[in-house]
PDB file of N, CA and C in Angstrom:
ATOM      1  N   MET H  19      -6.997   9.478  14.151  1.00 56.00           N
ATOM      2  CA  MET H  19      -6.248   8.196  14.108  1.00 56.00           C
ATOM      3  C   MET H  19      -5.574   7.955  12.683  1.00 56.00           C
ATOM      4  N   SER H  20      -4.499   7.300  12.641  1.00 84.00           N
ATOM      5  CA  SER H  20      -3.748   7.165  11.459  1.00 84.00           C
ATOM      6  C   SER H  20      -4.454   6.282  10.405  1.00 84.00           C
ATOM      7  N   ALA H  21      -5.145   5.300  10.895  1.00 88.00           N
ATOM      8  CA  ALA H  21      -5.890   4.478   9.910  1.00 88.00           C
ATOM      9  C   ALA H  21      -6.865   5.215   9.101  1.00 88.00           C
ATOM     10  N   GLU H  22      -7.608   6.144   9.785  1.00 94.00           N
ATOM     11  CA  GLU H  22      -8.505   7.005   9.034  1.00 94.00           C
ATOM     12  C   GLU H  22      -7.787   7.902   8.122  1.00 94.00           C
ATOM     13  N   GLN H  23      -6.625   8.427   8.522  1.00 95.00           N
ATOM     14  CA  GLN H  23      -5.837   9.310   7.732  1.00 95.00           C
ATOM     15  C   GLN H  23      -5.423   8.559   6.445  1.00 95.00           C
ATOM     16  N   LEU H  24      -4.982   7.284   6.572  1.00 94.00           N
ATOM     17  CA  LEU H  24      -4.493   6.571   5.533  1.00 94.00           C
ATOM     18  C   LEU H  24      -5.620   6.258   4.462  1.00 94.00           C
ATOM     19  N   THR H  25      -6.816   5.917   5.001  1.00 94.00           N
ATOM     20  CA  THR H  25      -8.039   5.646   4.162  1.00 94.00           C
ATOM     21  C   THR H  25      -8.388   6.987   3.452  1.00 94.00           C
ATOM     22  N   ALA H  26      -8.281   8.044   4.161  1.00 96.00           N
ATOM     23  CA  ALA H  26      -8.622   9.345   3.504  1.00 96.00           C
ATOM     24  C   ALA H  26      -7.551   9.719   2.430  1.00 96.00           C
ATOM     25  N   PHE H  27      -6.311   9.391   2.745  1.00 96.00           N
ATOM     26  CA  PHE H  27      -5.213   9.677   1.666  1.00 96.00           C
ATOM     27  C   PHE H  27      -5.484   8.840   0.446  1.00 96.00           C
ATOM     28  N   TRP H  28      -5.727   7.508   0.585  1.00 93.00           N
ATOM     29  CA  TRP H  28      -5.979   6.748  -0.619  1.00 93.00           C
ATOM     30  C   TRP H  28      -7.214   7.213  -1.456  1.00 93.00           C
ATOM     31  N   ALA H  29      -8.177   7.729  -0.662  1.00 95.00           N
ATOM     32  CA  ALA H  29      -9.389   8.274  -1.398  1.00 95.00           C
ATOM     33  C   ALA H  29      -9.012   9.556  -2.123  1.00 95.00           C
ATOM     34  N   ALA H  30      -8.117  10.329  -1.552  1.00 96.00           N
ATOM     35  CA  ALA H  30      -7.673  11.520  -2.208  1.00 96.00           C
ATOM     36  C   ALA H  30      -6.876  11.182  -3.439  1.00 96.00           C
ATOM     37  N   VAL H  31      -6.017  10.134  -3.242  1.00 94.00           N
ATOM     38  CA  VAL H  31      -5.165   9.684  -4.415  1.00 94.00           C
ATOM     39  C   VAL H  31      -6.057   9.237  -5.555  1.00 94.00           C
ATOM     40  N   GLU H  32      -7.087   8.493  -5.189  1.00 94.00           N
ATOM     41  CA  GLU H  32      -8.006   8.023  -6.260  1.00 94.00           C
ATOM     42  C   GLU H  32      -8.692   9.146  -7.051  1.00 94.00           C
ATOM     43  N   ALA H  33      -8.887  10.202  -6.329  1.00 96.00           N
ATOM     44  CA  ALA H  33      -9.684  11.347  -6.975  1.00 96.00           C
ATOM     45  C   ALA H  33      -8.745  12.406  -7.672  1.00 96.00           C
ATOM     46  N   ASP H  34      -7.404  12.311  -7.325  1.00 95.00           N
ATOM     47  CA  ASP H  34      -6.558  13.436  -7.680  1.00 95.00           C
ATOM     48  C   ASP H  34      -5.345  12.919  -8.605  1.00 95.00           C
ATOM     49  N   ALA H  35      -5.382  13.229  -9.913  1.00 95.00           N
ATOM     50  CA  ALA H  35      -4.368  12.767 -10.851  1.00 95.00           C
ATOM     51  C   ALA H  35      -3.024  13.239 -10.485  1.00 95.00           C
ATOM     52  N   SER H  36      -2.905  14.440  -9.877  1.00 96.00           N
ATOM     53  CA  SER H  36      -1.496  14.851  -9.522  1.00 96.00           C
ATOM     54  C   SER H  36      -0.957  14.047  -8.375  1.00 96.00           C
ATOM     55  N   LEU H  37      -1.739  13.565  -7.368  1.00 95.00           N
ATOM     56  CA  LEU H  37      -1.191  12.716  -6.414  1.00 95.00           C
ATOM     57  C   LEU H  37      -0.925  11.368  -7.038  1.00 95.00           C
ATOM     58  N   GLN H  38      -1.652  10.833  -7.942  1.00 93.00           N
ATOM     59  CA  GLN H  38      -1.356   9.568  -8.661  1.00 93.00           C
ATOM     60  C   GLN H  38      -0.011   9.665  -9.417  1.00 93.00           C
ATOM     61  N   GLU H  39       0.222  10.857 -10.038  1.00 94.00           N
ATOM     62  CA  GLU H  39       1.465  11.059 -10.672  1.00 94.00           C
ATOM     63  C   GLU H  39       2.662  11.042  -9.736  1.00 94.00           C
ATOM     64  N   LYS H  40       2.529  11.770  -8.600  1.00 95.00           N
ATOM     65  CA  LYS H  40       3.575  11.787  -7.606  1.00 95.00           C
ATOM     66  C   LYS H  40       3.847  10.405  -7.119  1.00 95.00           C
ATOM     67  N   LEU H  41       2.881   9.611  -6.895  1.00 92.00           N
ATOM     68  CA  LEU H  41       3.057   8.252  -6.378  1.00 92.00           C
ATOM     69  C   LEU H  41       3.815   7.382  -7.454  1.00 92.00           C
ATOM     70  N   SER H  42       3.281   7.471  -8.648  1.00 92.00           N
ATOM     71  CA  SER H  42       3.968   6.790  -9.725  1.00 92.00           C
ATOM     72  C   SER H  42       5.416   7.101  -9.903  1.00 92.00           C
ATOM     73  N   ALA H  43       5.757   8.441  -9.748  1.00 93.00           N
ATOM     74  CA  ALA H  43       7.073   8.845  -9.861  1.00 93.00           C
ATOM     75  C   ALA H  43       7.998   8.434  -8.768  1.00 93.00           C
ATOM     76  N   SER H  44       7.324   8.105  -7.574  1.00 92.00           N
ATOM     77  CA  SER H  44       8.093   7.810  -6.325  1.00 92.00           C
ATOM     78  C   SER H  44       8.234   6.311  -6.024  1.00 92.00           C
ATOM     79  N   THR H  45       7.405   5.457  -6.668  1.00 88.00           N
ATOM     80  CA  THR H  45       7.432   4.108  -6.375  1.00 88.00           C
ATOM     81  C   THR H  45       7.429   3.354  -7.729  1.00 88.00           C
ATOM     82  N   ASP H  46       7.658   2.048  -7.724  1.00 84.00           N
ATOM     83  CA  ASP H  46       7.611   1.223  -8.873  1.00 84.00           C
ATOM     84  C   ASP H  46       6.258   0.550  -9.113  1.00 84.00           C
ATOM     85  N   GLY H  47       5.300   1.061  -8.445  1.00 80.00           N
ATOM     86  CA  GLY H  47       3.971   0.490  -8.474  1.00 80.00           C
ATOM     87  C   GLY H  47       3.774  -0.298  -7.192  1.00 80.00           C
ATOM     88  N   GLU H  48       4.771  -0.485  -6.388  1.00 82.00           N
ATOM     89  CA  GLU H  48       4.654  -1.150  -5.091  1.00 82.00           C
ATOM     90  C   GLU H  48       5.411  -0.313  -4.065  1.00 82.00           C
ATOM     91  N   ILE H  49       4.965  -0.455  -2.883  1.00 86.00           N
ATOM     92  CA  ILE H  49       5.607   0.248  -1.750  1.00 86.00           C
ATOM     93  C   ILE H  49       6.271  -0.882  -0.980  1.00 86.00           C
ATOM     94  N   ASP H  50       7.454  -1.233  -1.482  1.00 83.00           N
ATOM     95  CA  ASP H  50       8.211  -2.365  -0.841  1.00 83.00           C
ATOM     96  C   ASP H  50       9.518  -2.046  -0.415  1.00 83.00           C
ATOM     97  N   THR H  51       9.902  -0.844  -0.236  1.00 88.00           N
ATOM     98  CA  THR H  51      11.196  -0.483   0.314  1.00 88.00           C
ATOM     99  C   THR H  51      10.961   0.632   1.260  1.00 88.00           C
ATOM    100  N   PRO H  52      11.886   0.844   2.238  1.00 90.00           N
ATOM    101  CA  PRO H  52      11.749   1.932   3.245  1.00 90.00           C
ATOM    102  C   PRO H  52      11.801   3.299   2.521  1.00 90.00           C
ATOM    103  N   LEU H  53      12.550   3.375   1.433  1.00 92.00           N
ATOM    104  CA  LEU H  53      12.600   4.653   0.641  1.00 92.00           C
ATOM    105  C   LEU H  53      11.320   4.954  -0.003  1.00 92.00           C
ATOM    106  N   GLU H  54      10.644   3.959  -0.556  1.00 92.00           N
ATOM    107  CA  GLU H  54       9.347   4.188  -1.203  1.00 92.00           C
ATOM    108  C   GLU H  54       8.304   4.528  -0.161  1.00 92.00           C
ATOM    109  N   ALA H  55       8.287   3.808   0.984  1.00 92.00           N
ATOM    110  CA  ALA H  55       7.421   4.166   2.149  1.00 92.00           C
ATOM    111  C   ALA H  55       7.606   5.616   2.574  1.00 92.00           C
ATOM    112  N   ALA H  56       8.881   5.961   2.755  1.00 94.00           N
ATOM    113  CA  ALA H  56       9.174   7.429   3.102  1.00 94.00           C
ATOM    114  C   ALA H  56       8.567   8.355   2.130  1.00 94.00           C
ATOM    115  N   ALA H  57       8.761   8.061   0.776  1.00 94.00           N
ATOM    116  CA  ALA H  57       8.147   8.922  -0.270  1.00 94.00           C
ATOM    117  C   ALA H  57       6.644   9.000  -0.167  1.00 94.00           C
ATOM    118  N   VAL H  58       6.045   7.896   0.008  1.00 95.00           N
ATOM    119  CA  VAL H  58       4.554   7.889   0.157  1.00 95.00           C
ATOM    120  C   VAL H  58       4.174   8.768   1.376  1.00 95.00           C
ATOM    121  N   VAL H  59       4.847   8.618   2.494  1.00 96.00           N
ATOM    122  CA  VAL H  59       4.563   9.417   3.730  1.00 96.00           C
ATOM    123  C   VAL H  59       4.758  10.872   3.448  1.00 96.00           C
ATOM    124  N   ALA H  60       5.769  11.238   2.744  1.00 97.00           N
ATOM    125  CA  ALA H  60       6.069  12.638   2.399  1.00 97.00           C
ATOM    126  C   ALA H  60       5.021  13.238   1.458  1.00 97.00           C
ATOM    127  N   ILE H  61       4.557  12.427   0.485  1.00 96.00           N
ATOM    128  CA  ILE H  61       3.547  12.776  -0.445  1.00 96.00           C
ATOM    129  C   ILE H  61       2.250  13.087   0.317  1.00 96.00           C
ATOM    130  N   ALA H  62       1.830  12.105   1.239  1.00 96.00           N
ATOM    131  CA  ALA H  62       0.710  12.328   2.122  1.00 96.00           C
ATOM    132  C   ALA H  62       0.815  13.551   2.891  1.00 96.00           C
ATOM    133  N   LYS H  63       1.953  13.779   3.544  1.00 97.00           N
ATOM    134  CA  LYS H  63       2.169  14.955   4.418  1.00 97.00           C
ATOM    135  C   LYS H  63       1.923  16.239   3.535  1.00 97.00           C
ATOM    136  N   ASP H  64       2.536  16.332   2.381  1.00 97.00           N
ATOM    137  CA  ASP H  64       2.315  17.456   1.507  1.00 97.00           C
ATOM    138  C   ASP H  64       0.910  17.682   1.162  1.00 97.00           C
ATOM    139  N   ALA H  65       0.132  16.624   1.082  1.00 97.00           N
ATOM    140  CA  ALA H  65      -1.277  16.794   0.705  1.00 97.00           C
ATOM    141  C   ALA H  65      -2.213  16.978   1.959  1.00 97.00           C
ATOM    142  N   GLY H  66      -1.527  17.113   3.136  1.00 97.00           N
ATOM    143  CA  GLY H  66      -2.265  17.419   4.387  1.00 97.00           C
ATOM    144  C   GLY H  66      -2.635  16.269   5.151  1.00 97.00           C
ATOM    145  N   PHE H  67      -2.095  15.093   4.988  1.00 97.00           N
ATOM    146  CA  PHE H  67      -2.495  13.828   5.615  1.00 97.00           C
ATOM    147  C   PHE H  67      -1.320  13.424   6.654  1.00 97.00           C
ATOM    148  N   THR H  68      -1.639  12.897   7.723  1.00 96.00           N
ATOM    149  CA  THR H  68      -0.649  12.431   8.674  1.00 96.00           C
ATOM    150  C   THR H  68      -0.658  10.980   8.761  1.00 96.00           C
ATOM    151  N   ILE H  69       0.271  10.320   8.030  1.00 96.00           N
ATOM    152  CA  ILE H  69       0.481   8.779   8.128  1.00 96.00           C
ATOM    153  C   ILE H  69       1.915   8.501   8.336  1.00 96.00           C
ATOM    154  N   THR H  70       2.195   7.319   8.721  1.00 95.00           N
ATOM    155  CA  THR H  70       3.567   6.815   8.919  1.00 95.00           C
ATOM    156  C   THR H  70       3.786   5.551   8.071  1.00 95.00           C
ATOM    157  N   ALA H  71       5.116   5.182   8.007  1.00 93.00           N
ATOM    158  CA  ALA H  71       5.412   4.008   7.389  1.00 93.00           C
ATOM    159  C   ALA H  71       4.820   2.787   8.049  1.00 93.00           C
ATOM    160  N   GLY H  72       4.693   2.889   9.362  1.00 92.00           N
ATOM    161  CA  GLY H  72       3.970   1.836  10.156  1.00 92.00           C
ATOM    162  C   GLY H  72       2.636   1.756   9.731  1.00 92.00           C
ATOM    163  N   ASP H  73       1.898   2.808   9.472  1.00 93.00           N
ATOM    164  CA  ASP H  73       0.463   2.731   8.956  1.00 93.00           C
ATOM    165  C   ASP H  73       0.439   1.916   7.599  1.00 93.00           C
ATOM    166  N   LEU H  74       1.405   2.211   6.790  1.00 92.00           N
ATOM    167  CA  LEU H  74       1.432   1.445   5.564  1.00 92.00           C
ATOM    168  C   LEU H  74       1.578  -0.055   5.754  1.00 92.00           C
ATOM    169  N   LEU H  75       2.528  -0.346   6.645  1.00 89.00           N
ATOM    170  CA  LEU H  75       2.826  -1.706   7.050  1.00 89.00           C
ATOM    171  C   LEU H  75       1.678  -2.410   7.631  1.00 89.00           C
ATOM    172  N   ARG H  76       1.008  -1.731   8.596  1.00 90.00           N
ATOM    173  CA  ARG H  76      -0.166  -2.220   9.221  1.00 90.00           C
ATOM    174  C   ARG H  76      -1.230  -2.578   8.227  1.00 90.00           C
ATOM    175  N   ALA H  77      -1.503  -1.664   7.287  1.00 88.00           N
ATOM    176  CA  ALA H  77      -2.553  -1.908   6.240  1.00 88.00           C
ATOM    177  C   ALA H  77      -2.159  -3.102   5.412  1.00 88.00           C
ATOM    178  N   ASP H  78      -0.968  -3.274   5.159  1.00 83.00           N
ATOM    179  CA  ASP H  78      -0.465  -4.405   4.397  1.00 83.00           C
ATOM    180  C   ASP H  78      -0.648  -5.656   5.123  1.00 83.00           C
ATOM    181  N   ALA H  79      -0.334  -5.693   6.418  1.00 83.00           N
ATOM    182  CA  ALA H  79      -0.500  -6.882   7.198  1.00 83.00           C
ATOM    183  C   ALA H  79      -1.974  -7.302   7.358  1.00 83.00           C
ATOM    184  N   GLU H  80      -2.841  -6.259   7.424  1.00 85.00           N
ATOM    185  CA  GLU H  80      -4.313  -6.557   7.465  1.00 85.00           C
ATOM    186  C   GLU H  80      -4.757  -7.193   6.115  1.00 85.00           C
ATOM    187  N   ALA H  81      -4.164  -6.710   4.980  1.00 78.00           N
ATOM    188  CA  ALA H  81      -4.549  -7.349   3.727  1.00 78.00           C
ATOM    189  C   ALA H  81      -4.058  -8.780   3.659  1.00 78.00           C
ATOM    190  N   ILE H  82      -2.882  -9.092   4.207  1.00 74.00           N
ATOM    191  CA  ILE H  82      -2.387 -10.456   4.273  1.00 74.00           C
ATOM    192  C   ILE H  82      -3.333 -11.289   4.998  1.00 74.00           C
ATOM    193  N   LEU H  83      -3.816 -10.761   6.208  1.00 81.00           N
ATOM    194  CA  LEU H  83      -4.684 -11.580   7.045  1.00 81.00           C
ATOM    195  C   LEU H  83      -6.037 -11.924   6.321  1.00 81.00           C
ATOM    196  N   GLU H  84      -6.332 -11.176   5.324  1.00 79.00           N
ATOM    197  CA  GLU H  84      -7.602 -11.324   4.554  1.00 79.00           C
ATOM    198  C   GLU H  84      -7.484 -12.326   3.330  1.00 79.00           C
ATOM    199  N   LEU H  85      -6.305 -12.828   3.195  1.00 77.00           N
ATOM    200  CA  LEU H  85      -6.141 -13.746   2.071  1.00 77.00           C
ATOM    201  C   LEU H  85      -6.998 -15.059   2.198  1.00 77.00           C
ATOM    202  N   ASN H  86      -7.583 -15.455   1.105  1.00 79.00           N
ATOM    203  CA  ASN H  86      -8.452 -16.601   1.169  1.00 79.00           C
ATOM    204  C   ASN H  86      -7.568 -17.867   1.001  1.00 79.00           C
ATOM    205  N   ASP H  87      -8.128 -19.077   1.166  1.00 80.00           N
ATOM    206  CA  ASP H  87      -7.338 -20.299   1.102  1.00 80.00           C
ATOM    207  C   ASP H  87      -6.528 -20.440  -0.172  1.00 80.00           C
ATOM    208  N   GLU H  88      -7.153 -20.014  -1.326  1.00 81.00           N
ATOM    209  CA  GLU H  88      -6.527 -20.135  -2.568  1.00 81.00           C
ATOM    210  C   GLU H  88      -5.233 -19.298  -2.688  1.00 81.00           C
ATOM    211  N   GLU H  89      -5.394 -18.033  -2.212  1.00 77.00           N
ATOM    212  CA  GLU H  89      -4.311 -17.136  -2.187  1.00 77.00           C
ATOM    213  C   GLU H  89      -3.243 -17.615  -1.248  1.00 77.00           C
ATOM    214  N   LEU H  90      -3.590 -18.179  -0.204  1.00 74.00           N
ATOM    215  CA  LEU H  90      -2.584 -18.647   0.807  1.00 74.00           C
ATOM    216  C   LEU H  90      -1.886 -19.933   0.233  1.00 74.00           C
ATOM    217  N   GLU H  91      -2.508 -20.762  -0.537  1.00 76.00           N
ATOM    218  CA  GLU H  91      -1.851 -21.843  -1.242  1.00 76.00           C
ATOM    219  C   GLU H  91      -0.855 -21.291  -2.191  1.00 76.00           C
ATOM    220  N   LYS H  92      -1.110 -20.240  -2.916  1.00 75.00           N
ATOM    221  CA  LYS H  92      -0.156 -19.660  -3.920  1.00 75.00           C
ATOM    222  C   LYS H  92       1.141 -19.216  -3.227  1.00 75.00           C
ATOM    223  N   VAL H  93       1.064 -18.675  -2.013  1.00 68.00           N
ATOM    224  CA  VAL H  93       2.224 -18.129  -1.372  1.00 68.00           C
ATOM    225  C   VAL H  93       2.838 -19.195  -0.403  1.00 68.00           C
ATOM    226  N   ALA H  94       2.153 -20.269  -0.169  1.00 70.00           N
ATOM    227  CA  ALA H  94       2.769 -21.315   0.816  1.00 70.00           C
ATOM    228  C   ALA H  94       4.046 -21.869   0.343  1.00 70.00           C
ATOM    229  N   GLY H  95       4.255 -21.973  -0.974  1.00 63.00           N
ATOM    230  CA  GLY H  95       5.409 -22.580  -1.551  1.00 63.00           C
ATOM    231  C   GLY H  95       6.576 -21.571  -1.813  1.00 63.00           C
ATOM    232  N   GLY H  96       6.280 -20.336  -1.592  1.00 56.00           N
ATOM    233  CA  GLY H  96       7.293 -19.335  -1.843  1.00 56.00           C
ATOM    234  C   GLY H  96       6.713 -18.068  -2.402  1.00 56.00           C
ATOM    235  N   PHE H  97       7.531 -17.296  -3.025  1.00 52.00           N
ATOM    236  CA  PHE H  97       7.068 -15.984  -3.643  1.00 52.00           C
ATOM    237  C   PHE H  97       6.190 -16.215  -4.827  1.00 52.00           C
ATOM    238  N   SER H  98       5.090 -15.528  -4.795  1.00 49.00           N
ATOM    239  CA  SER H  98       4.209 -15.454  -5.956  1.00 49.00           C
ATOM    240  C   SER H  98       3.668 -14.048  -6.132  1.00 49.00           C
ATOM    241  N   ASP H  99       4.070 -13.272  -7.192  1.00 53.00           N
ATOM    242  CA  ASP H  99       3.771 -11.958  -7.323  1.00 53.00           C
ATOM    243  C   ASP H  99       2.237 -11.666  -7.381  1.00 53.00           C
ATOM    244  N   ASP H 100       1.415 -12.594  -7.925  1.00 52.00           N
ATOM    245  CA  ASP H 100       0.085 -12.357  -7.972  1.00 52.00           C
ATOM    246  C   ASP H 100      -0.736 -12.702  -6.787  1.00 52.00           C
ATOM    247  N   ALA H 101      -0.149 -13.235  -5.750  1.00 48.00           N
ATOM    248  CA  ALA H 101      -0.886 -13.744  -4.633  1.00 48.00           C
ATOM    249  C   ALA H 101      -0.873 -12.865  -3.479  1.00 48.00           C
ATOM    250  N   GLY H 102      -0.118 -11.813  -3.440  1.00 48.00           N
ATOM    251  CA  GLY H 102      -0.051 -10.838  -2.285  1.00 48.00           C
ATOM    252  C   GLY H 102       1.023 -11.305  -1.365  1.00 48.00           C
ATOM    253  N   GLY H 103       1.172 -10.608  -0.337  1.00 46.00           N
ATOM    254  CA  GLY H 103       2.205 -10.828   0.651  1.00 46.00           C
ATOM    255  C   GLY H 103       2.763  -9.395   0.995  1.00 46.00           C
ATOM    256  N   TRP H 104       3.625  -9.362   1.936  1.00 45.00           N
ATOM    257  CA  TRP H 104       4.103  -8.049   2.338  1.00 45.00           C
ATOM    258  C   TRP H 104       4.855  -7.342   1.274  1.00 45.00           C
ATOM    259  N   TRP H 105       5.401  -8.256   0.379  1.00 46.00           N
ATOM    260  CA  TRP H 105       6.253  -7.689  -0.718  1.00 46.00           C
ATOM    261  C   TRP H 105       5.414  -7.263  -1.876  1.00 46.00           C
ATOM    262  N   SER H 106       4.182  -7.713  -1.960  1.00 49.00           N
ATOM    263  CA  SER H 106       3.442  -7.422  -3.228  1.00 49.00           C
ATOM    264  C   SER H 106       1.932  -7.253  -2.988  1.00 49.00           C
ATOM    265  N   SER H 107       1.460  -7.022  -1.838  1.00 51.00           N
ATOM    266  CA  SER H 107      -0.031  -6.997  -1.618  1.00 51.00           C
ATOM    267  C   SER H 107      -0.561  -5.609  -2.071  1.00 51.00           C
ATOM    268  N   THR H 108      -1.800  -5.502  -2.204  1.00 58.00           N
ATOM    269  CA  THR H 108      -2.472  -4.243  -2.590  1.00 58.00           C
ATOM    270  C   THR H 108      -3.352  -3.799  -1.458  1.00 58.00           C
ATOM    271  N   ASP H 109      -3.528  -2.512  -1.415  1.00 58.00           N
ATOM    272  CA  ASP H 109      -4.524  -1.970  -0.413  1.00 58.00           C
ATOM    273  C   ASP H 109      -5.883  -1.985  -1.008  1.00 58.00           C
ATOM    274  N   ALA H 110      -6.771  -1.414  -0.279  1.00 56.00           N
ATOM    275  CA  ALA H 110      -8.212  -1.423  -0.762  1.00 56.00           C
ATOM    276  C   ALA H 110      -8.387  -0.662  -2.077  1.00 56.00           C
ATOM    277  N   LYS H 111      -7.529   0.218  -2.372  1.00 59.00           N
ATOM    278  CA  LYS H 111      -7.661   0.991  -3.565  1.00 59.00           C
ATOM    279  C   LYS H 111      -6.894   0.403  -4.733  1.00 59.00           C
ATOM    280  N   GLY H 112      -6.229  -0.765  -4.578  1.00 60.00           N
ATOM    281  CA  GLY H 112      -5.513  -1.420  -5.606  1.00 60.00           C
ATOM    282  C   GLY H 112      -4.032  -0.929  -5.694  1.00 60.00           C
ATOM    283  N   TYR H 113      -3.572  -0.108  -4.851  1.00 60.00           N
ATOM    284  CA  TYR H 113      -2.156   0.256  -4.861  1.00 60.00           C
ATOM    285  C   TYR H 113      -1.305  -0.815  -4.326  1.00 60.00           C
ATOM    286  N   ARG H 114      -0.334  -1.244  -4.994  1.00 57.00           N
ATOM    287  CA  ARG H 114       0.553  -2.303  -4.475  1.00 57.00           C
ATOM    288  C   ARG H 114       1.431  -1.792  -3.393  1.00 57.00           C
ATOM    289  N   LEU H 115       1.476  -2.553  -2.327  1.00 52.00           N
ATOM    290  CA  LEU H 115       2.292  -2.121  -1.137  1.00 52.00           C
ATOM    291  C   LEU H 115       3.537  -2.914  -1.003  1.00 52.00           C
TER     292      LEU H 115
END
């Protein structure tokens, strides 16, 4: 299943400096454009993982659903870079999506 592949990929990224470098070179610290998502999918594929841009989006949506009331208050009035959201949330490993 793709969710397991995504979790395994992030674990591999955490343990592998070369994967971290590839991600840093391919994104601006956030995965917030289709081009960046495609780059992450390609990096994962090259590393032996099968994920999709949809998997990244689903993981981001799940992170949004886990926002607490304080975080929700921050984004209720509009964009807030530190509060998360599909444009700036982080996954379980701290990578900005």
